[in-house]
Coordinates of C-alpha atoms in Angstrom, one line a residue:
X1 CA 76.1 159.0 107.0
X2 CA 79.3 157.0 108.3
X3 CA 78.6 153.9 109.3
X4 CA 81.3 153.7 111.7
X5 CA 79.9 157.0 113.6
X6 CA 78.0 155.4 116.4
X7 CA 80.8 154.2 118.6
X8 CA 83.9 155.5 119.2
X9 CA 86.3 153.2 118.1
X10 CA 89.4 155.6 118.4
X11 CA 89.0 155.1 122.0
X12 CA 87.8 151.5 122.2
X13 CA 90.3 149.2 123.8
X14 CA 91.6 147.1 121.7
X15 CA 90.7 143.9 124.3
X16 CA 87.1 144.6 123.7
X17 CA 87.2 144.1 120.0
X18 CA 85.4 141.5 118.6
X19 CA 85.1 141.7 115.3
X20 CA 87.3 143.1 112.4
X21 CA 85.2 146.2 111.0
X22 CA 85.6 147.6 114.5
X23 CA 89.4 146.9 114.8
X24 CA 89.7 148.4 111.2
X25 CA 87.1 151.7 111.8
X26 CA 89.5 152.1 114.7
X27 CA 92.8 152.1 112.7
X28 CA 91.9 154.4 110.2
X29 CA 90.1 157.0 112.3
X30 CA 86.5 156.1 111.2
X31 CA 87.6 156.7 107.4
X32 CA 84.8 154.8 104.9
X33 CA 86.3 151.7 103.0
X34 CA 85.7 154.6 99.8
X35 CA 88.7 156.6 101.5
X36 CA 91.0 154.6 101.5
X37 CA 93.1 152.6 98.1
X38 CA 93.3 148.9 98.3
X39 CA 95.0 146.5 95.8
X40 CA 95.7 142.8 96.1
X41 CA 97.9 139.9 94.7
X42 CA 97.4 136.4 94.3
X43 CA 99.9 133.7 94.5
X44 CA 100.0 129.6 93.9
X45 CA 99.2 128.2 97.3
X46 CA 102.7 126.6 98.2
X47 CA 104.8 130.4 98.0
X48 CA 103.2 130.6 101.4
X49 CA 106.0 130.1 103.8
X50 CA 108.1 132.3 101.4
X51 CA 105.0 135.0 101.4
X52 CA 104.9 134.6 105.3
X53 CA 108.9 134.7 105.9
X54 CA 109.1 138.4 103.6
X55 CA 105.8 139.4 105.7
X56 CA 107.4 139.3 108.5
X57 CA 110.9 140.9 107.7
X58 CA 109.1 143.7 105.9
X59 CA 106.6 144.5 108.2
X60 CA 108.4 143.9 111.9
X61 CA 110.6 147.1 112.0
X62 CA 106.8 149.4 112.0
X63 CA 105.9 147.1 115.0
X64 CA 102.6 146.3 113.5
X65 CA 99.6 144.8 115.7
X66 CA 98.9 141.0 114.0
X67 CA 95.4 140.0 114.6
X68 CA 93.8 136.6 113.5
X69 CA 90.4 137.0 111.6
X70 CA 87.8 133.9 111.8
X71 CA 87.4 132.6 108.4
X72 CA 84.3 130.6 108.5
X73 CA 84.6 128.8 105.1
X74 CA 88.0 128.7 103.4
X75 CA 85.9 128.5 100.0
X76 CA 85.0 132.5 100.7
X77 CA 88.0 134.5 100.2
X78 CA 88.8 137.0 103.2
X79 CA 89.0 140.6 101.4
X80 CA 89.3 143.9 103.3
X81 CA 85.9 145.1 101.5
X82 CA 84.8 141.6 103.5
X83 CA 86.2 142.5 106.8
X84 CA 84.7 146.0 107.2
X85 CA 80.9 144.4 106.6
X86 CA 78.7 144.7 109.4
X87 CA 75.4 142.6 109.8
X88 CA 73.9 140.6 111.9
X89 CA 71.4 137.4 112.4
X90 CA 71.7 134.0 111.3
X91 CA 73.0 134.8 107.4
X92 CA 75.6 137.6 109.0
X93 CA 78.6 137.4 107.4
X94 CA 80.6 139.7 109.6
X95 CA 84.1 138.6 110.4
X96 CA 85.4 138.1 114.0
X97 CA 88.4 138.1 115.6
X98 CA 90.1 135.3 116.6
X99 CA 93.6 134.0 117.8
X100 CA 96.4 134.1 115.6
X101 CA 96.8 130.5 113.8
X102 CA 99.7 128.9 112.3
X103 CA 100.4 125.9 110.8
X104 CA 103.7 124.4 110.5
X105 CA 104.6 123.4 106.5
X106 CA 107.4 121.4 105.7
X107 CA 110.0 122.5 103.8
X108 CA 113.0 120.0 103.4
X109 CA 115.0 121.6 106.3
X110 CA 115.4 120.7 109.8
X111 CA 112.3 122.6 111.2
X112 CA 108.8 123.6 109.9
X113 CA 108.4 126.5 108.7
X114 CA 105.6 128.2 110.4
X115 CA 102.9 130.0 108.3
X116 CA 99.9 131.8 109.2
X117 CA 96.5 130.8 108.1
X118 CA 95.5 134.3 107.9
X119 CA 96.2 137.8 109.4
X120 CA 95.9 141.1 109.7
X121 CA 98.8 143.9 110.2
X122 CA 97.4 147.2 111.2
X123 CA 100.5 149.4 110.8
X124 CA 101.1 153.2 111.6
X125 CA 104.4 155.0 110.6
X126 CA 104.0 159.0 111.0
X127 CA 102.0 159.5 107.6
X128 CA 101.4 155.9 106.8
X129 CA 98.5 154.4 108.4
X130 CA 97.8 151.0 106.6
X131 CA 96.6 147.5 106.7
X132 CA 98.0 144.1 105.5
X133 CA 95.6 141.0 105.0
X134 CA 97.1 137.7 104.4
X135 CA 94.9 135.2 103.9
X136 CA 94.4 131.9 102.1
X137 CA 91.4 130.3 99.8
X138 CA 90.1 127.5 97.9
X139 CA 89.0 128.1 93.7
X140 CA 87.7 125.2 91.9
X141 CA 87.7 121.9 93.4
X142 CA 91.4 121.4 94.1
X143 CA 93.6 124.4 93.9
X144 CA 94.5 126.9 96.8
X145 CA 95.2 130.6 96.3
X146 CA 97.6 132.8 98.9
X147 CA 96.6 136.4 98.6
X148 CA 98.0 139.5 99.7
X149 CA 96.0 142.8 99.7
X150 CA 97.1 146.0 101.3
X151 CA 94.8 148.7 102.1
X152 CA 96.1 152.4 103.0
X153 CA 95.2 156.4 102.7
X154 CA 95.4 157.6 99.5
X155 CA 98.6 159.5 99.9
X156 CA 102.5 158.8 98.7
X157 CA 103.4 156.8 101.5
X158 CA 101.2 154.5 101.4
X159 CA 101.4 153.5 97.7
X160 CA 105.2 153.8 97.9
X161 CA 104.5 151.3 101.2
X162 CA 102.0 148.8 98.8
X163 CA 104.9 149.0 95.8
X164 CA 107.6 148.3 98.4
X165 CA 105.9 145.7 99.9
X166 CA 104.4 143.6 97.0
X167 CA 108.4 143.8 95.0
X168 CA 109.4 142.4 98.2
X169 CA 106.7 139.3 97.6
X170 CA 108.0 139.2 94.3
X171 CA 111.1 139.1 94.6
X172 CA 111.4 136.4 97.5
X173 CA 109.5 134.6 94.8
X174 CA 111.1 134.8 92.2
X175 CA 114.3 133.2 94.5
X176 CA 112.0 130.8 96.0
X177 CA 115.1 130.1 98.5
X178 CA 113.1 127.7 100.9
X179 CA 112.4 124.8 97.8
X180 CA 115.2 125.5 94.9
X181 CA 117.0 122.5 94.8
X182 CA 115.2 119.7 96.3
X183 CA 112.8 117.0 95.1
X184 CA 109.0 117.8 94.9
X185 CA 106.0 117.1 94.2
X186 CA 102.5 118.4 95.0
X187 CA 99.7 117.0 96.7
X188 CA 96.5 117.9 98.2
X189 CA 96.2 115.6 101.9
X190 CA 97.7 115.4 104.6
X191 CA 99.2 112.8 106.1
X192 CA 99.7 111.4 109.6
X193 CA 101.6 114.4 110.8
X194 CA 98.9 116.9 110.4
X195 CA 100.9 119.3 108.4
X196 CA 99.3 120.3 105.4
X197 CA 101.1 118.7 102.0
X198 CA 100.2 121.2 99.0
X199 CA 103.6 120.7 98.5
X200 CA 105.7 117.8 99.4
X201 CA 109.5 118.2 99.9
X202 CA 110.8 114.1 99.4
X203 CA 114.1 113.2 101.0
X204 CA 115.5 110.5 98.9
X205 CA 118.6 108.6 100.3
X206 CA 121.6 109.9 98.3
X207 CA 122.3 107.0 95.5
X208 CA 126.2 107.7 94.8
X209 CA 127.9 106.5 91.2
X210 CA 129.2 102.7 92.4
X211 CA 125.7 102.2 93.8
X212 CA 124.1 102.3 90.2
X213 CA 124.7 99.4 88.4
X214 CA 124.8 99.8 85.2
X215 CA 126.7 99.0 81.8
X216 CA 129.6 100.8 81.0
X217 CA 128.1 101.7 77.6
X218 CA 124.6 102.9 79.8
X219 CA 126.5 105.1 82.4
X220 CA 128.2 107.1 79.5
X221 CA 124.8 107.4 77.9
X222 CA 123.9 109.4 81.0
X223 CA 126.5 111.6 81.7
X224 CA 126.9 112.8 78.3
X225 CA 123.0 113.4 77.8
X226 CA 122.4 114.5 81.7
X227 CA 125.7 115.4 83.3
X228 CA 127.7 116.5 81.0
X229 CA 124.8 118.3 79.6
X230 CA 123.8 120.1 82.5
X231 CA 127.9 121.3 82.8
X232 CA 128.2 123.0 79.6
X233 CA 124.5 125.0 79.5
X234 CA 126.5 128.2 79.9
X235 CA 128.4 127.2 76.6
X236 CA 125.3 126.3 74.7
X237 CA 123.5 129.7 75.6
X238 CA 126.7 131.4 73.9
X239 CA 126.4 129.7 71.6
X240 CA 122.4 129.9 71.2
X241 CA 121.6 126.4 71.7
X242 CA 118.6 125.1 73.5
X243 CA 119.2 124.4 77.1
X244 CA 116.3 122.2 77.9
X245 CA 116.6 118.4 76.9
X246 CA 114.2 114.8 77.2
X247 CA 115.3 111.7 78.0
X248 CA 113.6 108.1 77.9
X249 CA 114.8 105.7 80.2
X250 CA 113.0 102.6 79.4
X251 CA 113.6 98.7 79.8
X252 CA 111.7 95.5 81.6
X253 CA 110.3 96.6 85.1
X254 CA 112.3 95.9 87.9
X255 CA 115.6 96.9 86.0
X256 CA 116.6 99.9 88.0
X257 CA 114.6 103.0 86.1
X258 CA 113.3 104.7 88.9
X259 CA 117.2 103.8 90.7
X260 CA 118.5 105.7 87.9
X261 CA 116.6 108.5 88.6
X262 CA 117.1 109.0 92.1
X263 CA 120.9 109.0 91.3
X264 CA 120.2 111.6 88.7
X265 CA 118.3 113.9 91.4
X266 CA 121.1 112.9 93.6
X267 CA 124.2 114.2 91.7
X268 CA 122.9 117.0 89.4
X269 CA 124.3 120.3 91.3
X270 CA 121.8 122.8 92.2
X271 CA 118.9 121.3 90.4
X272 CA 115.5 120.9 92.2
X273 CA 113.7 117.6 90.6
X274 CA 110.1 117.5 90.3
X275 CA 108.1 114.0 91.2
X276 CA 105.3 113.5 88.4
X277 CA 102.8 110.4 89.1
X278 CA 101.2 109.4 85.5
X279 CA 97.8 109.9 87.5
X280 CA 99.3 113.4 88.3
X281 CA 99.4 114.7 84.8
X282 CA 95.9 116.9 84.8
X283 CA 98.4 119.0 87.4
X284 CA 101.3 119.5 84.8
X285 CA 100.5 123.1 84.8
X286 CA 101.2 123.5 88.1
X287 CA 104.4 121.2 87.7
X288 CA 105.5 123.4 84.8
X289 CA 105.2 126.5 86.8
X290 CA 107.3 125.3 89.1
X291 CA 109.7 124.0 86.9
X292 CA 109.9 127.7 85.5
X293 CA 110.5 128.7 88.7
X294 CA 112.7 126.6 89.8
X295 CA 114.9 126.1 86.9
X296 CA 117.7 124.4 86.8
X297 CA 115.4 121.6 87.4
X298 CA 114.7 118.2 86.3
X299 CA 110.9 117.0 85.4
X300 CA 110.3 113.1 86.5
X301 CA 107.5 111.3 85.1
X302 CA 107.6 107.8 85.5
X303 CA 105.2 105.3 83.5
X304 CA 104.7 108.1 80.9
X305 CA 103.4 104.8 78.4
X306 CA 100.7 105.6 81.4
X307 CA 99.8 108.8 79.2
X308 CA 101.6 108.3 75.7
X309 CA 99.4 105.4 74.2
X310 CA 98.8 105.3 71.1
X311 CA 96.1 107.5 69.9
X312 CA 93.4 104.4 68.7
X313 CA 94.0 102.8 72.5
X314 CA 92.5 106.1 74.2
X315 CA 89.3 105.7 76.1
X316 CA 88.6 109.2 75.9
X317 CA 89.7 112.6 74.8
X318 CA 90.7 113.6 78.1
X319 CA 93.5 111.1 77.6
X320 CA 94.1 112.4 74.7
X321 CA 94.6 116.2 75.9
X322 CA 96.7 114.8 78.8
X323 CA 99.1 114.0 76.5
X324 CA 98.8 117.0 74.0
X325 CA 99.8 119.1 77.5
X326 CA 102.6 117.2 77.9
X327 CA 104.3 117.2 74.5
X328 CA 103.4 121.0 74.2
X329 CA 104.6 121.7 77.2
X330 CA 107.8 119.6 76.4
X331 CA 108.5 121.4 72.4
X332 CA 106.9 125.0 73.5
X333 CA 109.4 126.2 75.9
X334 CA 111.7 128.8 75.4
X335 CA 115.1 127.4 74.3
X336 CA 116.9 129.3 77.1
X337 CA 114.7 127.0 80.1
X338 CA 116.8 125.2 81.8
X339 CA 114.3 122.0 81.8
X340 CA 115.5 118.5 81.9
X341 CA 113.0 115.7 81.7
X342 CA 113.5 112.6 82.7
X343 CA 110.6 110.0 81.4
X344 CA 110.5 106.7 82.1
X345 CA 108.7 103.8 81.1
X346 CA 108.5 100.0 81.2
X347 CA 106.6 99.5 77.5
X348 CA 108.3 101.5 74.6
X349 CA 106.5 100.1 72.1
X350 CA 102.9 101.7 74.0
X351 CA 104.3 105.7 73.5
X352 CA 102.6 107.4 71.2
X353 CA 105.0 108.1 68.0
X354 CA 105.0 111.8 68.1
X355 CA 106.4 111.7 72.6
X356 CA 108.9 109.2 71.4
X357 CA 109.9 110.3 67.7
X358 CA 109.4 113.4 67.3
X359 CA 112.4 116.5 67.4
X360 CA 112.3 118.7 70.6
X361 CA 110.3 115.7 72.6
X362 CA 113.0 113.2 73.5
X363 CA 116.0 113.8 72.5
X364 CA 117.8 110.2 73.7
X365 CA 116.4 106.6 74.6
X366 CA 118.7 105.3 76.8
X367 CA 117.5 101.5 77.6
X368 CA 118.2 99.7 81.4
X369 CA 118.6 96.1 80.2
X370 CA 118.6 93.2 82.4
X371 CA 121.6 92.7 83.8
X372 CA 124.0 91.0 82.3
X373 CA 126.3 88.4 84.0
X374 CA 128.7 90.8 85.2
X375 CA 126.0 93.7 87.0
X376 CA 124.4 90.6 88.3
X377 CA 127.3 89.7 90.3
X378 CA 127.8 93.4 90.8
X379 CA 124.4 93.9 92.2
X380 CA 125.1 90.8 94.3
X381 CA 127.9 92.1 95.9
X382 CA 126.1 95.3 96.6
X383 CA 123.0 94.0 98.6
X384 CA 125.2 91.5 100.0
X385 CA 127.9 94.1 101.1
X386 CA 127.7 92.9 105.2
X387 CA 127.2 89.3 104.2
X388 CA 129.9 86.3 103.7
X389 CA 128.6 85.0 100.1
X390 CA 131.1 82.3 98.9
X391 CA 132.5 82.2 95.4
X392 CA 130.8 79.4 94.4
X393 CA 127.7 80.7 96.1
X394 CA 127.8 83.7 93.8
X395 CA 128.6 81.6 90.5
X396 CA 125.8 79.9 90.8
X397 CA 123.3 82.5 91.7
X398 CA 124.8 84.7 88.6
X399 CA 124.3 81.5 86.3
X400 CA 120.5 80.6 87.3
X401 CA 119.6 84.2 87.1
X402 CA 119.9 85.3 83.7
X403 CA 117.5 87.4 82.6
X404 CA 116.1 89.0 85.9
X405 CA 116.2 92.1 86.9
X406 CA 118.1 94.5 90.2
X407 CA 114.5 93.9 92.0
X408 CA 115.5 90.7 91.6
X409 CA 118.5 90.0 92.5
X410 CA 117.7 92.0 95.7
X411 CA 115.1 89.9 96.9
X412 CA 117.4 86.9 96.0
X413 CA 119.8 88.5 98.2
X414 CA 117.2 89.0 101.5
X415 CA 116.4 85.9 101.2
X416 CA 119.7 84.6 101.5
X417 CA 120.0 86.7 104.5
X418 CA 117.1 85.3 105.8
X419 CA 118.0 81.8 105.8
X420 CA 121.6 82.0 107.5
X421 CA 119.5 83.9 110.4
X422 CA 117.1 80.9 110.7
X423 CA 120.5 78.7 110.3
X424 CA 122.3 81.0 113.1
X425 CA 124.5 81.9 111.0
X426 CA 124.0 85.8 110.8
X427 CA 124.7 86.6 106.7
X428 CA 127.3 83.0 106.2
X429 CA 125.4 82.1 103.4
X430 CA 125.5 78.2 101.9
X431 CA 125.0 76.7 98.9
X432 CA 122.1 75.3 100.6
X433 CA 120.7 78.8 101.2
X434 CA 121.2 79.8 97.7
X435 CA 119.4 76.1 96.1
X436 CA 116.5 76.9 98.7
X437 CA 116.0 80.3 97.4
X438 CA 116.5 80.0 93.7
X439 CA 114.1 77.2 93.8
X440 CA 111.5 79.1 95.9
X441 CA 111.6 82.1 93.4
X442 CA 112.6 80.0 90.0
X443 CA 110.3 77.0 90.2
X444 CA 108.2 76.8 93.1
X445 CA 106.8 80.4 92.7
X446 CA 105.7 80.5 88.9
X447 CA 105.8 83.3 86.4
X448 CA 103.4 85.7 88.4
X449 CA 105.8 85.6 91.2
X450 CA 109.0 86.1 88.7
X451 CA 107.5 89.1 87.4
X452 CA 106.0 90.7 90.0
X453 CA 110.4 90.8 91.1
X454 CA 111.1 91.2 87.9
X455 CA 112.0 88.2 86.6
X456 CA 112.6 86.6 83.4
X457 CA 109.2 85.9 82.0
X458 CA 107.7 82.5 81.4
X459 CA 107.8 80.7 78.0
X460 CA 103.6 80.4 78.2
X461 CA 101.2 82.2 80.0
X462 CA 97.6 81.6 80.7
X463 CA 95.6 83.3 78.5
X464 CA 92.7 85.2 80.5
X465 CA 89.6 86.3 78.8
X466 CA 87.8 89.1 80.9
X467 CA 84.2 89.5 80.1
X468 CA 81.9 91.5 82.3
X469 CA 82.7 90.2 85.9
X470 CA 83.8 86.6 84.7
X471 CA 86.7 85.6 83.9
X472 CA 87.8 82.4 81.1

């Protein structure tokens, strides 16, 4: 017996629907589910704006009828075998109908881009009478699935409609138009805004070539093993050379690593930059996905010591498989991805011999030093750019400063600032300005203070003996 055969959907109005199995009987003419030919994709949870955008192109010209399907848990995937269930009491898992929902999802542009939580197409077209469910889910603890499933009679138009449709998805993938070329990373709140943040699409402020401050010998380092790289990849695949590369950028905290590399993401042409966290790591599959993707692109991960030390210093073979991931994913890529990475860290001597040593893992250390006397004035006259800072002003804060690091000589600089606006004097800096603050951060402060701006360190620290909760 037909399930569907004691109402006459055909002829129910569509107002009076309430739930999906009667919207679907209705659609296809009171057909079983075991009529009709279903099939289904899934996709990584931040394609959807790209999944909803080629939706919409593809489907618009049959003037389809959208409806919005009440998903009750969004750990219980919405199929169609799911939506043409019909039960009832307390345990029913019959799915209603409900207003269409969007959210909006940031993309790096202008506007949102505004994305569908779930839906349902009901399409007709002469011989084609089909359905489209879009819908979204959770699997595991942490990761979010987009499917696509498309239901249809079993007849040559509507499998040539499911093929059409799902190369469409594919494609629009594959060109993943809405994030190529920007900086990323993923995440799984949300933030003030509301919007949801599986992916996050960072606007850094462009960092242009006189604003890095840097030895000469350092900048050449970088545009012959990033920029000049990335120029002649078309050469080296003639020529059958490996187009991906690793870099270590490493030197004293507060030196201008994570500078550098926002002037790398910056000025690389057509490259989109992926954000690693050293907490982030267990996600590097999902980074490396999108690095696929996305190529050309340029893998950060800052504090990678974080990850990379040494072996006997591990608390735990997770750690140990962290790293594993990372150094396999960095030597088992094809030669022809176009992968940069970009590792920093503030303790060489902590990496783990094979991420630092080994062939086809880093390819060039390229060390940030302190500055010397010269970037020091250089970096001076960059934070101080709309302030009056006297020759002799500047001498002496280059000479006291040796050893310190860019955070430093910023700070030195706002506080400078500071003190001609308590003088009313709006950025005329003294001498007396400069002695007050080179005291403050040189003497007065001690060497917790000088390092947490990256200063030079002291001669002797306290030794501190942690055992259980007290400390010696």
């Amino acid at each position: 017996m037909n399930q569907f055969t004691d109402i006459d959907h055909k002829n129910l109005d569509p107002v009076r629907q309430q739930f999906a199995w009667e919207a679907l009987a209705a659609h296809f003419d009171d057909r079983s589910p075991e009529d009709l030919t279903s099939s289904q994709r899934q996709f990584p949870h931040h394609t959807r704006p790209e999944l909803q955008q080629t939706l919409s192109r593809l489907l618009t010209p049959f003037a389809p009828r959208l409806l919005g399907l009440n998903q009750v848990h969004e750990r219980f995937p919405l199929t169609i075998s799911s939506l043409f269930v019909q039960s009832t009491g307390p345990m029913s898992t019959t799915v209603s109908l409900a207003p269409v929902k969007y959210r909006n999802v940031d993309v790096g542009e202008e506007t949102p881009v505004a994305v569908l939580d779930n839906g349902l197409w009901l399409i007709t077209d002469g011989e084609l009478r089909a359905a489209v469910l879009f819908e979204q889910h959770m699997e595991g603890m942490n990761t979010s699935i987009a499917s696509v499933e498309i239901v249809s009679l079993p007849n040559a138009r509507g499998l040539a409609f499911g093929s059409e449709v799902y190369a469409g998805l594919e494609q629009a993938i594959r060109e993943s138009r809405l994030y190529r070329g920007k900086v990323l990373s993923l995440e799984v709140t949300e933030d003030y805004s509301g919007q949801p943040r599986s992916i996050v699409v960072h606007r850094l402020p462009a960092v242009e070539r006189q604003d890095v401050i840097l030895s000469p010998q350092t900048m050449e380092l970088l545009d012959r093993n990033i920029f000049e790289f990335a120029r002649t990849r078309e050469g080296l695949k003639i020529l059958r050379q490996s187009l991906q590369k690793g870099v270590l950028l490493y030197g004293p905290p507060g030196t201008g690593k994570t500078h550098t590399i926002k002037y790398l993401a910056s000025n690389l042409p057509a490259h989109t930059t992926l954000l690693i966290s050293a907490n982030q790591v267990g996600q590097l599959d999902n980074y490396m996905l999108l690095a696929r993707l996305l190529q050309p692109s340029m893998v950060v991960i800052e504090d990678v010591d974080l990850i990379g030390r040494h072996r006997t210093e591990m608390r735990s073979p997770k750690e140990e498989s962290l790293l594993n991931r990372l150094l396999n994913e960095m030597d088992g890529l094809h030669q022809d991805a176009e992968i940069l990475f970009a590792l920093t860290t503030n303790r060489p001597e902590e990496i783990e011999e094979a991420l630092a040593a080994r062939p086809g893992r880093v390819d060039q250390a390229i060390e940030i030093p302190a500055p010397d006397a010269d970037c020091r004035a250089r970096l001076l006259r960059l934070y101080g750019s709309r302030m009056s800072i006297p020759t002799g002003v500047a001498a002496l804060a280059v000479e006291r400063t040796e050893g310190v690091g860019a955070a430093f000589i910023k700070e030195l600089v706002r506080r400078l600032a500071q003190q001609s606006i308590a003088r009313k004097a709006q950025g005329e800096v003294s001498m007396e300005d400069a002695e007050n603050a080179l005291q403050d951060m040189l003497v007065r402060s001690g060497y917790l203070s000088q390092a947490l701006l990256g200063g030079a360190p002291a001669r002797e620290k306290p030794q501190v003996r942690i055992v259980g909760d007290q400390c010696f």
